[in-house]
PDB file of C-alpha atoms (C1' of nucleotides) in Angstrom:
ATOM      1  CA  MET K 202     265.204  41.369 -36.259  1.00  0.00           C
ATOM      2  CA  GLY K 203     261.742  40.057 -35.781  1.00  0.00           C
ATOM      3  CA  ASN K 204     259.555  41.085 -32.749  1.00  0.00           C
ATOM      4  CA  PRO K 205     260.907  40.229 -29.903  1.00  0.00           C
ATOM      5  CA  LYS K 206     258.180  41.392 -28.345  1.00  0.00           C
ATOM      6  CA  GLN K 207     254.963  39.336 -29.262  1.00  0.00           C
ATOM      7  CA  LYS K 208     252.965  41.100 -31.626  1.00  0.00           C
ATOM      8  CA  TRP K 209     249.277  40.783 -30.912  1.00  0.00           C
ATOM      9  CA  THR K 210     247.138  39.756 -33.786  1.00  0.00           C
ATOM     10  CA  ALA K 211     243.801  40.830 -34.933  1.00  0.00           C
ATOM     11  CA  GLU K 212     242.601  37.570 -34.128  1.00  0.00           C
ATOM     12  CA  GLU K 213     243.903  37.620 -30.487  1.00  0.00           C
ATOM     13  CA  GLU K 214     242.586  41.261 -30.066  1.00  0.00           C
ATOM     14  CA  GLU K 215     239.012  40.161 -31.286  1.00  0.00           C
ATOM     15  CA  ALA K 216     239.195  37.135 -28.735  1.00  0.00           C
ATOM     16  CA  LEU K 217     239.941  39.350 -26.207  1.00  0.00           C
ATOM     17  CA  ARG K 218     236.966  41.560 -26.603  1.00  0.00           C
ATOM     18  CA  ALA K 219     235.021  38.729 -27.165  1.00  0.00           C
ATOM     19  CA  GLY K 220     236.455  37.472 -24.318  1.00  0.00           C
ATOM     20  CA  ILE K 221     235.341  40.631 -22.199  1.00  0.00           C
ATOM     21  CA  ALA K 222     232.079  40.727 -23.651  1.00  0.00           C
ATOM     22  CA  LYS K 223     231.438  37.584 -21.958  1.00  0.00           C
ATOM     23  CA  HIS K 224     233.184  37.545 -18.975  1.00  0.00           C
ATOM     24  CA  GLY K 225     233.255  41.194 -18.373  1.00  0.00           C
ATOM     25  CA  THR K 226     236.749  43.291 -17.699  1.00  0.00           C
ATOM     26  CA  GLY K 227     238.561  42.209 -15.075  1.00  0.00           C
ATOM     27  CA  LYS K 228     238.318  38.674 -15.415  1.00  0.00           C
ATOM     28  CA  TRP K 229     241.361  38.090 -17.459  1.00  0.00           C
ATOM     29  CA  LYS K 230     242.130  34.537 -16.045  1.00  0.00           C
ATOM     30  CA  ASN K 231     238.752  33.278 -16.916  1.00  0.00           C
ATOM     31  CA  ILE K 232     239.029  34.706 -20.574  1.00  0.00           C
ATOM     32  CA  GLN K 233     242.343  33.131 -20.798  1.00  0.00           C
ATOM     33  CA  LYS K 234     241.064  29.884 -19.515  1.00  0.00           C
ATOM     34  CA  ASP K 235     238.074  30.078 -21.486  1.00  0.00           C
ATOM     35  CA  PRO K 236     238.300  26.988 -23.984  1.00  0.00           C
ATOM     36  CA  GLU K 237     236.489  29.167 -26.342  1.00  0.00           C
ATOM     37  CA  PHE K 238     239.332  31.603 -26.534  1.00  0.00           C
ATOM     38  CA  ASN K 239     242.341  29.702 -25.116  1.00  0.00           C
ATOM     39  CA  HIS K 240     243.309  28.131 -28.833  1.00  0.00           C
ATOM     40  CA  LEU K 241     244.080  31.957 -29.556  1.00  0.00           C
ATOM     41  CA  LEU K 242     245.401  33.159 -26.313  1.00  0.00           C
ATOM     42  CA  TYR K 243     247.233  30.195 -24.876  1.00  0.00           C
ATOM     43  CA  SER K 244     250.542  32.097 -25.510  1.00  0.00           C
ATOM     44  CA  ARG K 245     249.237  35.054 -23.498  1.00  0.00           C
ATOM     45  CA  SER K 246     249.405  35.601 -19.751  1.00  0.00           C
ATOM     46  CA  ASN K 247     246.063  36.848 -17.608  1.00  0.00           C
ATOM     47  CA  ILE K 248     248.459  39.827 -16.831  1.00  0.00           C
ATOM     48  CA  ASP K 249     249.200  40.249 -20.884  1.00  0.00           C
ATOM     49  CA  LEU K 250     245.626  40.318 -21.443  1.00  0.00           C
ATOM     50  CA  LYS K 251     245.000  43.191 -18.941  1.00  0.00           C
ATOM     51  CA  ASP K 252     247.759  45.042 -20.465  1.00  0.00           C
ATOM     52  CA  LYS K 253     246.866  44.564 -23.706  1.00  0.00           C
ATOM     53  CA  TRP K 254     243.083  46.060 -22.998  1.00  0.00           C
ATOM     54  CA  ARG K 255     244.556  48.888 -21.371  1.00  0.00           C
ATOM     55  CA  ASN K 256     246.912  49.677 -24.288  1.00  0.00           C
ATOM     56  CA  MET K 257     243.877  49.206 -26.806  1.00  0.00           C
ATOM     57  CA  SER K 258     242.110  51.177 -24.587  1.00  0.00           C
ATOM     58  CA  VAL K 259     244.285  54.227 -24.086  1.00  0.00           C
ATOM     59  CA  SER K 260     244.908  54.562 -27.970  1.00  0.00           C
ATOM     60  CA  ALA K 261     241.523  56.104 -28.572  1.00  0.00           C
ATOM     61  CA  ASN K 262     243.162  59.059 -29.827  1.00  0.00           C
ATOM     62  CA  GLY K 263     243.987  58.921 -33.709  1.00  0.00           C
ATOM     63  CA  GLN K 264     245.631  55.883 -34.001  1.00  0.00           C
ATOM     64  CA  GLY K 265     249.722  55.646 -34.926  1.00  0.00           C
ATOM     65  CA  PRO K 266     250.484  56.910 -38.150  1.00  0.00           C
ATOM     66  CA  ARG K 267     251.507  53.527 -39.393  1.00  0.00           C
ATOM     67  CA  GLU K 268     248.644  51.777 -37.623  1.00  0.00           C
ATOM     68  CA  LYS K 269     245.844  49.748 -39.105  1.00  0.00           C
ATOM     69  CA  SER K 270     242.494  51.304 -37.887  1.00  0.00           C
ATOM     70  CA  ARG K 271     241.302  48.522 -35.534  1.00  0.00           C
ATOM     71  CA  THR K 272     237.806  47.902 -34.391  1.00  0.00           C
ATOM     72  CA  PRO K 273     236.719  50.865 -31.886  1.00  0.00           C
ATOM     73  CA  LYS K 274     237.114  49.566 -28.226  1.00  0.00           C
ATOM     74  CA  PRO K 275     233.808  49.260 -26.526  1.00  0.00           C
ATOM     75  CA  LYS K 276     235.535  50.750 -23.480  1.00  0.00           C
ATOM     76  CA  SER K 277     233.919  50.917 -19.840  1.00  0.00           C
ATOM     77  CA  VAL K 278     232.415  47.556 -19.654  1.00  0.00           C
ATOM     78  CA  THR K 279     231.548  47.042 -16.057  1.00  0.00           C
ATOM     79  CA  ASP K 280     230.673  43.702 -14.590  1.00  0.00           C
ATOM     80  CA  SER K 281     228.149  42.900 -16.778  1.00  0.00           C
ATOM     81  CA  PRO K 282     228.935  39.494 -18.444  1.00  0.00           C
ATOM     82  CA  ALA K 283     225.305  39.304 -19.464  1.00  0.00           C
ATOM     83  CA  ALA K 284     224.636  38.555 -23.116  1.00  0.00           C
ATOM     84  CA  ALA K 285     227.710  38.108 -25.335  1.00  0.00           C
ATOM     85  CA  GLN K 286     227.925  37.217 -28.955  1.00  0.00           C
ATOM     86  CA  PHE K 287     230.704  35.414 -30.285  1.00  0.00           C
ATOM     87  CA  PRO K 288     231.565  36.435 -33.586  1.00  0.00           C
ATOM     88  CA  ALA K 289     232.446  33.031 -34.825  1.00  0.00           C
ATOM     89  CA  THR K 290     234.338  30.112 -32.820  1.00  0.00           C
ATOM     90  CA  PRO K 291     238.067  30.881 -33.269  1.00  0.00           C
ATOM     91  CA  GLN K 292     239.536  28.997 -35.733  1.00  0.00           C
ATOM     92  CA  LEU K 293     242.214  26.632 -34.946  1.00  0.00           C
ATOM     93  CA  PRO K 294     245.871  28.670 -35.998  1.00  0.00           C
ATOM     94  CA  PRO K 295     248.400  26.278 -37.731  1.00  0.00           C
ATOM     95  CA  GLY K 296     250.096  26.129 -34.504  1.00  0.00           C
ATOM     96  CA  SER K 297     247.778  25.275 -32.119  1.00  0.00           C
ATOM     97  CA  SER K 298     248.189  21.792 -31.856  1.00  0.00           C
ATOM     98  CA  PRO K 299     251.518  21.165 -30.643  1.00  0.00           C
ATOM     99  CA  PRO K 300     252.891  17.815 -31.916  1.00  0.00           C
ATOM    100  CA  VAL K 301     254.222  15.646 -29.299  1.00  0.00           C
ATOM    101  CA  VAL K 302     257.001  14.525 -31.343  1.00  0.00           C
ATOM    102  CA  VAL K 303     259.791  13.288 -29.328  1.00  0.00           C
ATOM    103  CA  ASP K 304     262.579  14.294 -31.346  1.00  0.00           C
ATOM    104  CA  SER K 305     265.874  12.412 -30.578  1.00  0.00           C
ATOM    105  CA  ASP K 306     267.874  15.517 -31.443  1.00  0.00           C
ATOM    106  CA  VAL K 307     271.640  15.937 -30.861  1.00  0.00           C
ATOM    107  CA  GLN K 308     273.073  17.824 -27.842  1.00  0.00           C
ATOM    108  CA  HIS K 309     274.671  20.922 -29.284  1.00  0.00           C
ATOM    109  CA  MET K 310     277.106  23.003 -27.839  1.00  0.00           C
ATOM    110  CA  ASP K 311     278.243  23.531 -24.646  1.00  0.00           C
ATOM    111  CA  ASP K 312     278.289  26.357 -21.713  1.00  0.00           C
ATOM    112  CA  ALA K 313     279.761  28.641 -24.747  1.00  0.00           C
ATOM    113  CA  SER K 314     276.135  28.552 -26.319  1.00  0.00           C
ATOM    114  CA  LYS K 315     274.990  31.537 -24.803  1.00  0.00           C
ATOM    115  CA  CYS K 316     277.316  33.978 -26.743  1.00  0.00           C
ATOM    116  CA  LEU K 317     275.191  33.239 -29.611  1.00  0.00           C
ATOM    117  CA  LEU K 318     271.678  33.325 -28.030  1.00  0.00           C
ATOM    118  CA  ASP K 319     269.943  35.917 -29.973  1.00  0.00           C
ATOM    119  CA  GLY K 320     272.413  38.268 -30.702  1.00  0.00           C
ATOM    120  CA  LYS K 321     270.542  41.021 -29.506  1.00  0.00           C
ATOM    121  CA  THR K 322     270.209  39.831 -25.602  1.00  0.00           C
ATOM    122  CA  ALA K 323     266.227  39.412 -25.587  1.00  0.00           C
ATOM    123  CA  SER K 324     264.548  39.822 -22.354  1.00  0.00           C
ATOM    124  CA  LYS K 325     267.052  38.954 -20.021  1.00  0.00           C
ATOM    125  CA  TYR K 326     265.175  35.736 -18.946  1.00  0.00           C
ATOM    126  CA  ASN K 327     265.331  34.126 -22.186  1.00  0.00           C
ATOM    127  CA  ALA K 328     269.141  34.299 -21.951  1.00  0.00           C
ATOM    128  CA  MET K 329     268.698  32.636 -18.811  1.00  0.00           C
ATOM    129  CA  ILE K 330     266.711  29.959 -20.145  1.00  0.00           C
ATOM    130  CA  TYR K 331     268.730  29.340 -22.937  1.00  0.00           C
ATOM    131  CA  GLU K 332     271.743  29.108 -20.565  1.00  0.00           C
ATOM    132  CA  ALA K 333     270.203  26.614 -18.315  1.00  0.00           C
ATOM    133  CA  LEU K 334     268.786  24.163 -20.984  1.00  0.00           C
ATOM    134  CA  SER K 335     271.950  24.274 -22.957  1.00  0.00           C
ATOM    135  CA  THR K 336     273.780  23.888 -19.510  1.00  0.00           C
ATOM    136  CA  LEU K 337     271.812  20.888 -18.647  1.00  0.00           C
ATOM    137  CA  LYS K 338     271.468  18.793 -21.591  1.00  0.00           C
ATOM    138  CA  ASP K 339     268.554  16.795 -20.581  1.00  0.00           C
ATOM    139  CA  PRO K 340     267.530  15.037 -23.824  1.00  0.00           C
ATOM    140  CA  ASN K 341     264.200  14.685 -22.339  1.00  0.00           C
ATOM    141  CA  GLY K 342     263.976  18.433 -21.464  1.00  0.00           C
ATOM    142  CA  SER K 343     263.741  19.887 -18.166  1.00  0.00           C
ATOM    143  CA  ASN K 344     260.835  20.759 -16.206  1.00  0.00           C
ATOM    144  CA  THR K 345     260.060  24.466 -14.635  1.00  0.00           C
ATOM    145  CA  SER K 346     261.508  23.423 -11.361  1.00  0.00           C
ATOM    146  CA  GLU K 347     264.916  22.261 -12.631  1.00  0.00           C
ATOM    147  CA  ILE K 348     265.328  25.296 -14.806  1.00  0.00           C
ATOM    148  CA  VAL K 349     264.329  27.594 -11.830  1.00  0.00           C
ATOM    149  CA  CYS K 350     266.681  25.668  -9.639  1.00  0.00           C
ATOM    150  CA  PHE K 351     269.311  26.100 -12.049  1.00  0.00           C
ATOM    151  CA  ILE K 352     268.798  29.882 -12.936  1.00  0.00           C
ATOM    152  CA  GLU K 353     268.341  30.635  -9.084  1.00  0.00           C
ATOM    153  CA  LYS K 354     271.712  29.331  -8.249  1.00  0.00           C
ATOM    154  CA  ARG K 355     273.297  31.353 -10.932  1.00  0.00           C
ATOM    155  CA  HIS K 356     271.523  34.478 -10.945  1.00  0.00           C
ATOM    156  CA  GLU K 357     269.328  36.936  -8.343  1.00  0.00           C
ATOM    157  CA  VAL K 358     265.681  36.432  -9.379  1.00  0.00           C
ATOM    158  CA  PRO K 359     262.488  37.989  -7.889  1.00  0.00           C
ATOM    159  CA  GLN K 360     260.319  36.276  -5.945  1.00  0.00           C
ATOM    160  CA  ASN K 361     257.414  35.515  -8.344  1.00  0.00           C
ATOM    161  CA  PHE K 362     260.020  33.955 -10.718  1.00  0.00           C
ATOM    162  CA  ARG K 363     258.713  30.786 -11.333  1.00  0.00           C
ATOM    163  CA  ARG K 364     255.553  32.582 -12.624  1.00  0.00           C
ATOM    164  CA  LEU K 365     257.696  34.874 -14.805  1.00  0.00           C
ATOM    165  CA  LEU K 366     259.665  31.856 -16.038  1.00  0.00           C
ATOM    166  CA  THR K 367     256.516  29.879 -16.951  1.00  0.00           C
ATOM    167  CA  SER K 368     255.179  32.806 -19.086  1.00  0.00           C
ATOM    168  CA  ARG K 369     258.457  32.779 -20.976  1.00  0.00           C
ATOM    169  CA  LEU K 370     258.663  29.105 -21.479  1.00  0.00           C
ATOM    170  CA  ARG K 371     255.358  29.037 -22.774  1.00  0.00           C
ATOM    171  CA  ARG K 372     256.045  31.962 -25.273  1.00  0.00           C
ATOM    172  CA  LEU K 373     259.065  30.455 -26.285  1.00  0.00           C
ATOM    173  CA  VAL K 374     257.342  27.158 -27.165  1.00  0.00           C
ATOM    174  CA  ALA K 375     254.725  29.485 -29.142  1.00  0.00           C
ATOM    175  CA  GLN K 376     257.339  30.966 -30.800  1.00  0.00           C
ATOM    176  CA  GLU K 377     258.673  27.395 -31.802  1.00  0.00           C
ATOM    177  CA  LYS K 378     262.024  28.355 -29.981  1.00  0.00           C
ATOM    178  CA  LEU K 379     261.236  25.606 -27.341  1.00  0.00           C
ATOM    179  CA  GLU K 380     259.652  22.107 -27.534  1.00  0.00           C
ATOM    180  CA  LYS K 381     257.387  21.346 -24.560  1.00  0.00           C
ATOM    181  CA  VAL K 382     257.126  17.568 -24.148  1.00  0.00           C
ATOM    182  CA  GLN K 383     254.842  16.724 -21.444  1.00  0.00           C
ATOM    183  CA  ASN K 384     256.047  18.792 -18.641  1.00  0.00           C
ATOM    184  CA  CYS K 385     259.812  19.508 -19.982  1.00  0.00           C
ATOM    185  CA  TYR K 386     260.789  21.866 -22.041  1.00  0.00           C
ATOM    186  CA  ARG K 387     263.857  21.397 -24.215  1.00  0.00           C
ATOM    187  CA  LEU K 388     265.884  23.716 -26.895  1.00  0.00           C
ATOM    188  CA  ARG K 389     264.544  23.208 -30.340  1.00  0.00           C
ATOM    189  CA  ARG K 390     266.230  24.114 -33.484  1.00  0.00           C
ATOM    190  CA  GLU K 391     269.132  26.673 -33.953  1.00  0.00           C
ATOM    191  CA  VAL K 392     267.572  29.740 -33.187  1.00  0.00           C
ATOM    192  CA  LEU K 393     270.845  31.288 -33.318  1.00  0.00           C
ATOM    193  CA  ASN K 394     270.423  31.776 -37.195  1.00  0.00           C
ATOM    194  CA  GLY K 395     268.473  34.930 -37.990  1.00  0.00           C
ATOM    195  CA  THR K 396     267.725  35.535 -41.909  1.00  0.00           C
ATOM    196  CA  LYS K 397     269.543  32.584 -43.158  1.00  0.00           C
ATOM    197  CA  GLY K 398     267.746  29.132 -43.039  1.00  0.00           C
ATOM    198  CA  PRO K 399     269.223  26.465 -41.004  1.00  0.00           C
ATOM    199  CA  ILE K 400     272.590  25.101 -42.200  1.00  0.00           C
ATOM    200  CA  THR K 401     271.986  21.242 -42.186  1.00  0.00           C
ATOM    201  CA  LYS K 402     275.062  19.802 -40.474  1.00  0.00           C
ATOM    202  CA  PRO K 403     276.394  16.519 -41.581  1.00  0.00           C
ATOM    203  CA  LYS K 404     275.788  14.173 -38.568  1.00  0.00           C
ATOM    204  CA  GLU K 405     278.711  11.588 -38.214  1.00  0.00           C
ATOM    205  CA  VAL K 406     276.877   9.300 -40.564  1.00  0.00           C
ATOM    206  CA  TRP K 407     280.163   8.580 -42.681  1.00  0.00           C
ATOM    207  CA  PRO K 408     280.045   5.262 -43.872  1.00  0.00           C
ATOM    208  CA  ARG K 409     281.787   2.754 -41.683  1.00  0.00           C
ATOM    209  CA  LEU K 410     284.327   1.490 -43.874  1.00  0.00           C
ATOM    210  CA  SER K 411     285.244  -2.255 -42.883  1.00  0.00           C
ATOM    211  CA  ILE K 412     288.333  -2.839 -44.460  1.00  0.00           C
ATOM    212  CA  PRO K 413     289.782  -6.562 -43.633  1.00  0.00           C
ATOM    213  CA  PHE K 414     293.251  -6.118 -45.420  1.00  0.00           C
ATOM    214  CA  ASN K 415     295.524  -3.312 -46.618  1.00  0.00           C
ATOM    215  CA  SER K 416     294.814  -0.743 -44.016  1.00  0.00           C
ATOM    216  CA  HIS K 417     297.161   2.000 -45.292  1.00  0.00           C
ATOM    217  CA  LEU K 418     294.067   3.163 -47.381  1.00  0.00           C
ATOM    218  CA  GLY K 419     291.700   3.386 -44.824  1.00  0.00           C
ATOM    219  CA  GLU K 420     294.001   5.071 -42.610  1.00  0.00           C
ATOM    220  CA  THR K 421     294.370   7.910 -45.113  1.00  0.00           C
ATOM    221  CA  LEU K 422     290.779   8.185 -45.574  1.00  0.00           C
ATOM    222  CA  GLU K 423     290.374   7.715 -41.674  1.00  0.00           C
ATOM    223  CA  GLU K 424     292.789  10.869 -41.018  1.00  0.00           C
ATOM    224  CA  ALA K 425     291.127  12.826 -43.450  1.00  0.00           C
ATOM    225  CA  ALA K 426     287.811  12.374 -42.155  1.00  0.00           C
ATOM    226  CA  VAL K 427     289.086  12.641 -38.401  1.00  0.00           C
ATOM    227  CA  ALA K 428     290.699  16.335 -39.929  1.00  0.00           C
ATOM    228  CA  ALA K 429     287.411  17.284 -41.462  1.00  0.00           C
ATOM    229  CA  ALA K 430     285.335  16.348 -38.460  1.00  0.00           C
ATOM    230  CA  TYR K 431     288.138  18.396 -36.272  1.00  0.00           C
ATOM    231  CA  LYS K 432     287.539  21.326 -38.361  1.00  0.00           C
ATOM    232  CA  VAL K 433     283.433  21.087 -38.234  1.00  0.00           C
ATOM    233  CA  ALA K 434     283.670  20.620 -34.560  1.00  0.00           C
ATOM    234  CA  GLU K 435     286.210  23.743 -33.931  1.00  0.00           C
ATOM    235  CA  ALA K 436     283.893  25.681 -36.362  1.00  0.00           C
ATOM    236  CA  GLU K 437     281.087  24.491 -34.395  1.00  0.00           C
ATOM    237  CA  ASN K 438     282.419  25.649 -31.151  1.00  0.00           C
ATOM    238  CA  LYS K 439     283.420  29.051 -32.849  1.00  0.00           C
ATOM    239  CA  SER K 440     279.733  29.524 -33.776  1.00  0.00           C
ATOM    240  CA  PHE K 441     280.683  29.815 -37.445  1.00  0.00           C
ATOM    241  CA  VAL K 442     279.096  28.891 -40.459  1.00  0.00           C
ATOM    242  CA  ALA K 443     281.062  25.865 -41.314  1.00  0.00           C
ATOM    243  CA  ALA K 444     280.402  25.975 -45.063  1.00  0.00           C
ATOM    244  CA  GLU K 445     283.830  25.069 -46.011  1.00  0.00           C
ATOM    245  CA  ALA K 446     284.446  22.283 -43.464  1.00  0.00           C
ATOM    246  CA  VAL K 447     281.036  20.813 -44.560  1.00  0.00           C
ATOM    247  CA  LYS K 448     281.969  20.701 -48.101  1.00  0.00           C
ATOM    248  CA  GLU K 449     285.470  18.826 -47.045  1.00  0.00           C
ATOM    249  CA  ALA K 450     283.302  16.429 -44.958  1.00  0.00           C
ATOM    250  CA  GLU K 451     280.880  15.620 -47.725  1.00  0.00           C
ATOM    251  CA  ARG K 452     283.764  14.954 -50.253  1.00  0.00           C
ATOM    252  CA  VAL K 453     285.878  13.051 -47.687  1.00  0.00           C
ATOM    253  CA  SER K 454     282.577  10.712 -47.230  1.00  0.00           C
ATOM    254  CA  LYS K 455     282.121  10.335 -51.023  1.00  0.00           C
ATOM    255  CA  MET K 456     285.429   9.557 -51.366  1.00  0.00           C
ATOM    256  CA  ALA K 457     285.124   6.846 -48.671  1.00  0.00           C
ATOM    257  CA  GLU K 458     282.360   5.160 -50.596  1.00  0.00           C
ATOM    258  CA  GLU K 459     284.266   5.130 -53.836  1.00  0.00           C
ATOM    259  CA  ALA K 460     287.061   3.657 -51.748  1.00  0.00           C
ATOM    260  CA  GLU K 461     285.018   0.966 -49.976  1.00  0.00           C
ATOM    261  CA  ALA K 462     283.592  -0.220 -53.717  1.00  0.00           C
ATOM    262  CA  PHE K 463     287.094  -0.511 -54.860  1.00  0.00           C
ATOM    263  CA  LEU K 464     287.959  -2.564 -51.946  1.00  0.00           C
ATOM    264  CA  GLN K 465     284.959  -4.934 -52.762  1.00  0.00           C
ATOM    265  CA  LEU K 466     286.399  -5.195 -56.284  1.00  0.00           C
ATOM    266  CA  ALA K 467     290.140  -5.691 -55.144  1.00  0.00           C
ATOM    267  CA  LYS K 468     288.978  -8.411 -52.641  1.00  0.00           C
ATOM    268  CA  GLU K 469     287.150 -10.156 -55.295  1.00  0.00           C
ATOM    269  CA  ILE K 470     289.429 -10.325 -57.664  1.00  0.00           C
ATOM    270  CA  TYR K 471     291.941 -11.319 -54.982  1.00  0.00           C
ATOM    271  CA  GLU K 472     289.549 -14.292 -54.382  1.00  0.00           C
ATOM    272  CA  ARG K 473     289.511 -15.318 -57.771  1.00  0.00           C
ATOM    273  CA  CYS K 474     293.363 -15.031 -58.140  1.00  0.00           C
ATOM    274  CA  SER K 475     293.608 -17.301 -55.193  1.00  0.00           C
ATOM    275  CA  HIS K 476     291.798 -19.991 -56.970  1.00  0.00           C
ATOM    276  CA  GLY K 477     294.045 -20.220 -59.773  1.00  0.00           C
ATOM    277  CA  GLU K 478     291.892 -18.127 -61.883  1.00  0.00           C
ATOM    278  CA  VAL K 479     293.377 -15.607 -64.475  1.00  0.00           C
ATOM    279  CA  VAL K 480     291.798 -12.196 -64.237  1.00  0.00           C
ATOM    280  CA  MET K 481     291.902  -9.378 -66.860  1.00  0.00           C
ATOM    281  CA  VAL K 482     291.871  -6.173 -65.355  1.00  0.00           C
ATOM    282  CA  THR K 483     290.630  -3.554 -67.509  1.00  0.00           C
TER     283      THR K 483
ATOM    284  C1'  DA W 110     246.486  33.021  -6.911  1.00  0.00           C
ATOM    285  C1'  DT W 111     244.337  37.135  -9.230  1.00  0.00           C
ATOM    286  C1'  DT W 112     244.169  41.739 -10.390  1.00  0.00           C
ATOM    287  C1'  DA W 113     245.204  46.902 -11.079  1.00  0.00           C
ATOM    288  C1'  DG W 114     248.415  50.178 -11.727  1.00  0.00           C
ATOM    289  C1'  DG W 115     253.158  52.296 -12.501  1.00  0.00           C
ATOM    290  C1'  DG W 116     257.421  51.932 -14.848  1.00  0.00           C
TER     291       DG W 116
ATOM    292  C1'  DC A 192     256.721  43.726 -21.150  1.00  0.00           C
ATOM    293  C1'  DC A 193     258.198  43.394 -16.329  1.00  0.00           C
ATOM    294  C1'  DC A 194     257.442  44.938 -11.432  1.00  0.00           C
ATOM    295  C1'  DT A 195     255.118  45.607  -7.515  1.00  0.00           C
ATOM    296  C1'  DA A 196     251.541  46.567  -4.169  1.00  0.00           C
ATOM    297  C1'  DA A 197     246.856  44.924  -2.924  1.00  0.00           C
ATOM    298  C1'  DT A 198     242.753  41.946  -2.771  1.00  0.00           C
TER     299       DT A 198
END
DNA sequence: ATTAGGG
DNA sequence: CCCTAAT
C-alpha cells in the first residue's frame, strides 16, 4: 500500500542539491557521509544519491502531471566544489535519533512467518531478510554477517550481496520495520498488518492462581485457559486476527481473578469456622 | 571501495 | 531500485 520504494522527500532533495553544491557532482559518498547532510541522507546510499540526481536531471521537461514543481536543477556542475551556500542546517527529523532501546520483545512465529511478510513480496531481498531474522530468532538480533550466511545457504546471491544487504537493512531500519541495536538487527513490530493498527495480543500474564485446596475449580479454570491459549496460538500460527480468541482469553482471565478472590473468602471463612466461630454467610 | 551507466 | 562494468 505505502511506497515500497522510498519516496524522496523535499528535504532529502534539498540536502542532495546542497551536497552537490558543496562537494561537486560525483562525490556521492562524500555527500552521503557529510555530517551536514547525513541526518537527512543516512538512509540513502551513495548510489541512491547518484540515481536520484540522474532522475532529477532528466526531468527537465514538463514535470509529471501530478508532480509538484520542484526547484530547478542546476544541471552540469563540474568538479567545482568552490563556494557553496548551505541554506540552513538541516533540522533533525523526528526519527533521526534512533533510541537504542533494547526492548525484550517476544520471539514471535516460526518459519511459517514468511507467508505474511508484506502481502506484495517486497524487493526479494527484504523477504530474505525477514526469513532470516524470523528463523534465527536471536533475542539480541543478528549482525550482517549472520544474516548473510543464512541467506547464502538458502538462496543464490550476487557477489556484492553483502553491500546490497546492508543497504536494505539500513532502509528497513529507517522504515522502522527493523530495530538496530549496536550492530545487530532484529525484527520489530508486526510489520504484517497494513491499514489496521497492531492488534495487541494478550501475553501469557494470566494471574497465577494459587489454590491450596479444593482444586476442582482450578482445574476447570485452567482447562478453559489452556483452551483459550490454544485457540490463540492456533490463530496466530495461521496468521489470523484472533479477535475472538483474544476476547475469550480476556474473559477467562477475568474469571480467574474472580475465582481467586472467592477462594480467598472461602479460605477465611474456613479458618474462622475451624476456630469454633459462627459465620453468617449472606 | 566508489562511480558511471544500463536495465 | 537493482545490476554490472570500469576506475
